[in-house]
Amino acid sequence: MYANGLTDTGITRSQNQDAIFWTMEGVGPLPNLFIVADGMGGHKAGDIASNQAIALILMYIENFPAAEFVTPADYLDLMVNAAQTASDAIATLAEKEEEMQGMGTTLTMCVIVEGEKAIIAHIGDSRAYAITEDDISQLTIDHTYVHELLQAGKISEAEARNHPQRNVITRALGTPGRCELDGYTAELFGVESLLLCSDGLSNMIDDENLWRIVSSEGDTMHRLRKLIKEANNNGGKDNISAVLIDLGR
């Protein structure tokens, strides 16, 4: 298994409010860990929210007592509890600092178990994709107003991609109270790569071209650079972040 991450400010934004983390080494009881977070809020607040989320999640997991037996369900519980702790801390900070009010962050966090399962905790509109030899599939569900319209049959897929409110998030870390994360366990039979990314990538490149670039020749960093370049060539309207995990099939 190989992995790399890359983040870029994009063409139109002056500041990068995304944050990423990846390691194939153990973090606390987890065998590896991959994270993409897309901050939102004021000029500085989004950057603080995404970076604080990752730092607090790592601190929580690193300090968690190692168990003799840890199942995929245990991994997911640990990830969700770490995210809730981070969410509470971000919400508290936002309450204390006027310029940080309303800040929050998306979160897509993944653990690979023995190359056979992906355990994913997710909130917001950053995404996780599975890439096979001939297909790409989105593993997460966007927590957005536009996705709710799409699910209700009020707009089409084409309308959703260009909808003026497509960036309106319905769930995020940093919201006071209990944050509602989705948890997924994905079987990796036939999967060659996993891609975690912010909407600055997925809004700029359609699924067919995501698959084409991730499935192309070259190491993970080479393919990540191609993804960033393609997103910027298509407008680069937001910060662009991705973590690419090559399962070495």
PDB file of C-alpha atoms in Angstrom, residues 129-137 192 195 205-216 223 227:
ATOM      1  CA  TYR A 129     -14.131   7.348  -3.731  1.00  0.00           C
ATOM      2  CA  ALA A 130     -13.243   3.744  -4.558  1.00  0.00           C
ATOM      3  CA  ILE A 131     -11.490   3.203  -7.897  1.00  0.00           C
ATOM      4  CA  THR A 132     -11.431  -0.166  -9.646  1.00  0.00           C
ATOM      5  CA  GLU A 133      -9.889  -1.178 -12.965  1.00  0.00           C
ATOM      6  CA  ASP A 134     -12.898   0.129 -14.880  1.00  0.00           C
ATOM      7  CA  ASP A 135     -15.076   2.169 -12.518  1.00  0.00           C
ATOM      8  CA  ILE A 136     -15.266   4.822  -9.800  1.00  0.00           C
ATOM      9  CA  SER A 137     -17.849   4.912  -7.021  1.00  0.00           C
ATOM     10  CA  GLU A 192      -7.189  -0.548  -6.675  1.00  0.00           C
ATOM     11  CA  LEU A 195      -9.358   8.845  -3.073  1.00  0.00           C
ATOM     12  CA  ILE A 205     -13.515  17.272 -12.169  1.00  0.00           C
ATOM     13  CA  ASP A 206     -16.329  14.884 -13.081  1.00  0.00           C
ATOM     14  CA  ASP A 207     -16.215  11.234 -12.032  1.00  0.00           C
ATOM     15  CA  GLU A 208     -15.112   9.975 -15.449  1.00  0.00           C
ATOM     16  CA  ASN A 209     -12.033  12.199 -15.443  1.00  0.00           C
ATOM     17  CA  LEU A 210     -11.302  11.487 -11.767  1.00  0.00           C
ATOM     18  CA  TRP A 211     -11.203   7.803 -12.678  1.00  0.00           C
ATOM     19  CA  ARG A 212      -9.043   8.476 -15.751  1.00  0.00           C
ATOM     20  CA  ILE A 213      -6.404  10.418 -13.806  1.00  0.00           C
ATOM     21  CA  VAL A 214      -6.314   8.182 -10.714  1.00  0.00           C
ATOM     22  CA  SER A 215      -6.032   5.110 -12.978  1.00  0.00           C
ATOM     23  CA  SER A 216      -3.218   6.607 -15.067  1.00  0.00           C
ATOM     24  CA  ARG A 223      -1.286  11.419 -10.091  1.00  0.00           C
ATOM     25  CA  LEU A 227      -5.569  16.021 -10.323  1.00  0.00           C
TER      26      LEU A 227
END
